[in-house]
PDB file of C-alpha atoms in Angstrom:
ATOM      1  CA  UNK A   1       0.282   0.425  -0.148  1.00 54.00           C
ATOM      2  CA  UNK A   2       3.219   2.463   1.071  1.00 56.00           C
ATOM      3  CA  UNK A   3       3.704   1.547  -2.844  1.00 59.00           C
ATOM      4  CA  UNK A   4       1.284   2.430  -4.138  1.00 62.00           C
ATOM      5  CA  UNK A   5       0.896   5.665  -1.562  1.00 54.00           C
ATOM      6  CA  UNK A   6       4.424   6.513  -3.070  1.00 57.00           C
ATOM      7  CA  UNK A   7       3.492   6.609  -6.761  1.00 58.00           C
ATOM      8  CA  UNK A   8       1.035   8.787  -6.087  1.00 62.00           C
ATOM      9  CA  UNK A   9       2.807  11.588  -4.604  1.00 58.00           C
ATOM     10  CA  UNK A  10       2.291  10.780  -1.289  1.00 54.00           C
ATOM     11  CA  UNK A  11       5.453   8.759  -0.543  1.00 54.00           C
ATOM     12  CA  UNK A  12       6.616  11.289   2.931  1.00 57.00           C
ATOM     13  CA  UNK A  13       2.963  10.258   4.564  1.00 56.00           C
ATOM     14  CA  UNK A  14       3.222   7.474   7.415  1.00 65.00           C
ATOM     15  CA  UNK A  15       0.912   5.069   7.675  1.00 71.00           C
ATOM     16  CA  UNK A  16      -1.335   6.960  10.646  1.00 78.00           C
ATOM     17  CA  UNK A  17      -1.504   9.890   7.854  1.00 74.00           C
ATOM     18  CA  UNK A  18      -2.183   7.571   5.359  1.00 73.00           C
ATOM     19  CA  UNK A  19      -5.053   6.041   7.775  1.00 86.00           C
ATOM     20  CA  UNK A  20      -6.410   9.303   8.387  1.00 87.00           C
ATOM     21  CA  UNK A  21      -6.545  10.597   4.561  1.00 83.00           C
ATOM     22  CA  UNK A  22      -8.670   6.964   3.018  1.00 87.00           C
ATOM     23  CA  UNK A  23     -10.557   7.453   6.278  1.00 91.00           C
ATOM     24  CA  UNK A  24     -11.739  11.115   5.163  1.00 92.00           C
ATOM     25  CA  UNK A  25     -11.776  10.190   1.169  1.00 91.00           C
ATOM     26  CA  UNK A  26     -14.200   7.014   2.566  1.00 93.00           C
ATOM     27  CA  UNK A  27     -16.184   9.737   4.777  1.00 93.00           C
ATOM     28  CA  UNK A  28     -16.890  11.969   1.890  1.00 93.00           C
ATOM     29  CA  UNK A  29     -17.893   9.537  -0.599  1.00 93.00           C
ATOM     30  CA  UNK A  30     -19.876   8.163   2.103  1.00 94.00           C
ATOM     31  CA  UNK A  31     -21.115  11.743   3.109  1.00 94.00           C
ATOM     32  CA  UNK A  32     -21.918  12.254  -1.224  1.00 94.00           C
ATOM     33  CA  UNK A  33     -23.915   9.156  -1.603  1.00 92.00           C
ATOM     34  CA  UNK A  34     -26.180   9.961   1.400  1.00 93.00           C
ATOM     35  CA  UNK A  35     -26.572  13.419   0.557  1.00 94.00           C
ATOM     36  CA  UNK A  36     -27.820  12.566  -3.210  1.00 94.00           C
ATOM     37  CA  UNK A  37     -29.797   9.674  -0.914  1.00 94.00           C
ATOM     38  CA  UNK A  38     -31.547  12.564   0.589  1.00 93.00           C
ATOM     39  CA  UNK A  39     -31.999  14.432  -3.067  1.00 93.00           C
ATOM     40  CA  UNK A  40     -33.695  11.484  -5.094  1.00 93.00           C
ATOM     41  CA  UNK A  41     -35.420  10.662  -2.043  1.00 93.00           C
ATOM     42  CA  UNK A  42     -36.921  14.543  -1.322  1.00 92.00           C
ATOM     43  CA  UNK A  43     -37.664  14.601  -5.342  1.00 93.00           C
ATOM     44  CA  UNK A  44     -39.825  11.595  -4.668  1.00 94.00           C
ATOM     45  CA  UNK A  45     -41.714  12.321  -1.801  1.00 94.00           C
ATOM     46  CA  UNK A  46     -42.293  15.717  -4.327  1.00 94.00           C
ATOM     47  CA  UNK A  47     -44.173  13.277  -7.072  1.00 94.00           C
ATOM     48  CA  UNK A  48     -46.033  11.814  -4.730  1.00 95.00           C
ATOM     49  CA  UNK A  49     -47.567  14.141  -3.362  1.00 95.00           C
ATOM     50  CA  UNK A  50     -47.963  15.603  -7.413  1.00 95.00           C
ATOM     51  CA  UNK A  51     -49.396  12.286  -7.505  1.00 95.00           C
ATOM     52  CA  UNK A  52     -51.954  12.234  -4.442  1.00 96.00           C
ATOM     53  CA  UNK A  53     -53.123  15.570  -5.521  1.00 96.00           C
ATOM     54  CA  UNK A  54     -54.017  13.972  -9.132  1.00 96.00           C
ATOM     55  CA  UNK A  55     -55.487  11.062  -7.785  1.00 96.00           C
ATOM     56  CA  UNK A  56     -57.459  13.322  -5.378  1.00 96.00           C
ATOM     57  CA  UNK A  57     -58.880  15.295  -8.297  1.00 96.00           C
ATOM     58  CA  UNK A  58     -59.602  12.335 -10.124  1.00 96.00           C
ATOM     59  CA  UNK A  59     -61.869  11.059  -7.106  1.00 95.00           C
ATOM     60  CA  UNK A  60     -63.480  13.964  -6.961  1.00 95.00           C
ATOM     61  CA  UNK A  61     -63.629  14.038 -10.762  1.00 95.00           C
ATOM     62  CA  UNK A  62     -65.730  10.693 -11.309  1.00 95.00           C
ATOM     63  CA  UNK A  63     -67.629  11.560  -7.735  1.00 94.00           C
ATOM     64  CA  UNK A  64     -69.186  14.625  -9.379  1.00 94.00           C
ATOM     65  CA  UNK A  65     -69.708  12.467 -12.383  1.00 95.00           C
ATOM     66  CA  UNK A  66     -71.533  10.368 -10.405  1.00 94.00           C
ATOM     67  CA  UNK A  67     -74.181  13.191  -9.528  1.00 93.00           C
ATOM     68  CA  UNK A  68     -74.360  13.968 -12.848  1.00 94.00           C
ATOM     69  CA  UNK A  69     -75.362  10.467 -14.338  1.00 95.00           C
ATOM     70  CA  UNK A  70     -78.086  10.118 -11.773  1.00 94.00           C
ATOM     71  CA  UNK A  71     -79.135  13.852 -11.993  1.00 94.00           C
ATOM     72  CA  UNK A  72     -79.460  12.557 -16.184  1.00 94.00           C
ATOM     73  CA  UNK A  73     -81.452   9.118 -14.794  1.00 94.00           C
ATOM     74  CA  UNK A  74     -84.261  10.868 -12.764  1.00 94.00           C
ATOM     75  CA  UNK A  75     -84.854  13.363 -15.974  1.00 93.00           C
ATOM     76  CA  UNK A  76     -85.206  11.018 -18.180  1.00 93.00           C
ATOM     77  CA  UNK A  77     -87.739   8.243 -15.713  1.00 93.00           C
ATOM     78  CA  UNK A  78     -89.792  12.023 -15.554  1.00 93.00           C
ATOM     79  CA  UNK A  79     -89.889  12.420 -18.644  1.00 91.00           C
ATOM     80  CA  UNK A  80     -90.526   9.030 -19.829  1.00 91.00           C
ATOM     81  CA  UNK A  81     -93.145   9.574 -17.511  1.00 92.00           C
ATOM     82  CA  UNK A  82     -93.902  13.296 -18.348  1.00 91.00           C
ATOM     83  CA  UNK A  83     -94.408  11.135 -22.005  1.00 88.00           C
ATOM     84  CA  UNK A  84     -96.607   8.761 -21.235  1.00 89.00           C
ATOM     85  CA  UNK A  85     -98.869  10.589 -19.389  1.00 89.00           C
ATOM     86  CA  UNK A  86     -99.699  12.705 -22.289  1.00 84.00           C
ATOM     87  CA  UNK A  87    -100.414   9.810 -24.427  1.00 83.00           C
ATOM     88  CA  UNK A  88    -102.319   8.729 -22.441  1.00 84.00           C
ATOM     89  CA  UNK A  89    -104.259  12.151 -22.921  1.00 80.00           C
ATOM     90  CA  UNK A  90    -104.054  12.075 -26.393  1.00 75.00           C
ATOM     91  CA  UNK A  91    -105.512   8.453 -26.751  1.00 76.00           C
ATOM     92  CA  UNK A  92    -108.471   9.742 -24.426  1.00 76.00           C
ATOM     93  CA  UNK A  93    -108.687  13.480 -25.792  1.00 73.00           C
ATOM     94  CA  UNK A  94    -108.540  11.956 -29.951  1.00 70.00           C
ATOM     95  CA  UNK A  95    -112.364  10.999 -29.363  1.00 68.00           C
ATOM     96  CA  UNK A  96    -113.505  14.429 -28.988  1.00 67.00           C
ATOM     97  CA  UNK A  97    -113.604  17.059 -31.952  1.00 64.00           C
ATOM     98  CA  UNK A  98    -112.934  20.060 -30.246  1.00 65.00           C
ATOM     99  CA  UNK A  99    -109.651  18.492 -29.389  1.00 61.00           C
ATOM    100  CA  UNK A 100    -106.720  19.188 -32.685  1.00 62.00           C
ATOM    101  CA  UNK A 101    -104.361  17.712 -32.424  1.00 60.00           C
ATOM    102  CA  UNK A 102    -102.826  13.882 -32.900  1.00 59.00           C
ATOM    103  CA  UNK A 103    -100.625  11.306 -31.778  1.00 57.00           C
ATOM    104  CA  UNK A 104     -98.173  12.743 -34.532  1.00 59.00           C
ATOM    105  CA  UNK A 105     -98.224  16.372 -33.344  1.00 58.00           C
ATOM    106  CA  UNK A 106     -96.533  16.297 -29.810  1.00 57.00           C
ATOM    107  CA  UNK A 107     -92.894  15.971 -30.344  1.00 56.00           C
ATOM    108  CA  UNK A 108     -91.786  12.401 -28.905  1.00 56.00           C
ATOM    109  CA  UNK A 109     -95.079  10.258 -28.791  1.00 52.00           C
ATOM    110  CA  UNK A 110     -94.450   8.853 -32.303  1.00 51.00           C
ATOM    111  CA  UNK A 111     -91.536   8.460 -32.216  1.00 55.00           C
ATOM    112  CA  UNK A 112     -91.923   6.435 -29.293  1.00 55.00           C
ATOM    113  CA  UNK A 113     -94.576   4.679 -30.766  1.00 54.00           C
ATOM    114  CA  UNK A 114     -92.524   4.272 -33.558  1.00 57.00           C
ATOM    115  CA  UNK A 115     -90.018   2.793 -32.149  1.00 56.00           C
ATOM    116  CA  UNK A 116     -89.316  -1.186 -32.513  1.00 53.00           C
TER     117      UNK A 116
END
């Protein structure tokens, strides 16, 4: 080992000095590795926070969509019920001479009746 140290210009360094130098270099390498690990951990933690925020936004959007879907289904049921009532009313009034509307005049009823 002394021969290696002598080749790189540290021939006058004793065993105690060489040991101190090696320990210091190892400590610097270890500190640099630890700093890199901490830096990468910080980057990963930030990515995790960003992804969690995105997941929260997606869950909120899905919940809002679920509310809209339920409302649309309720509106569709109400519209179908309204058309059924209108059809019954037209059927009841069809024989009346004073009632000028037929099924073809009412939007939606003709399409329901003509559907397969």
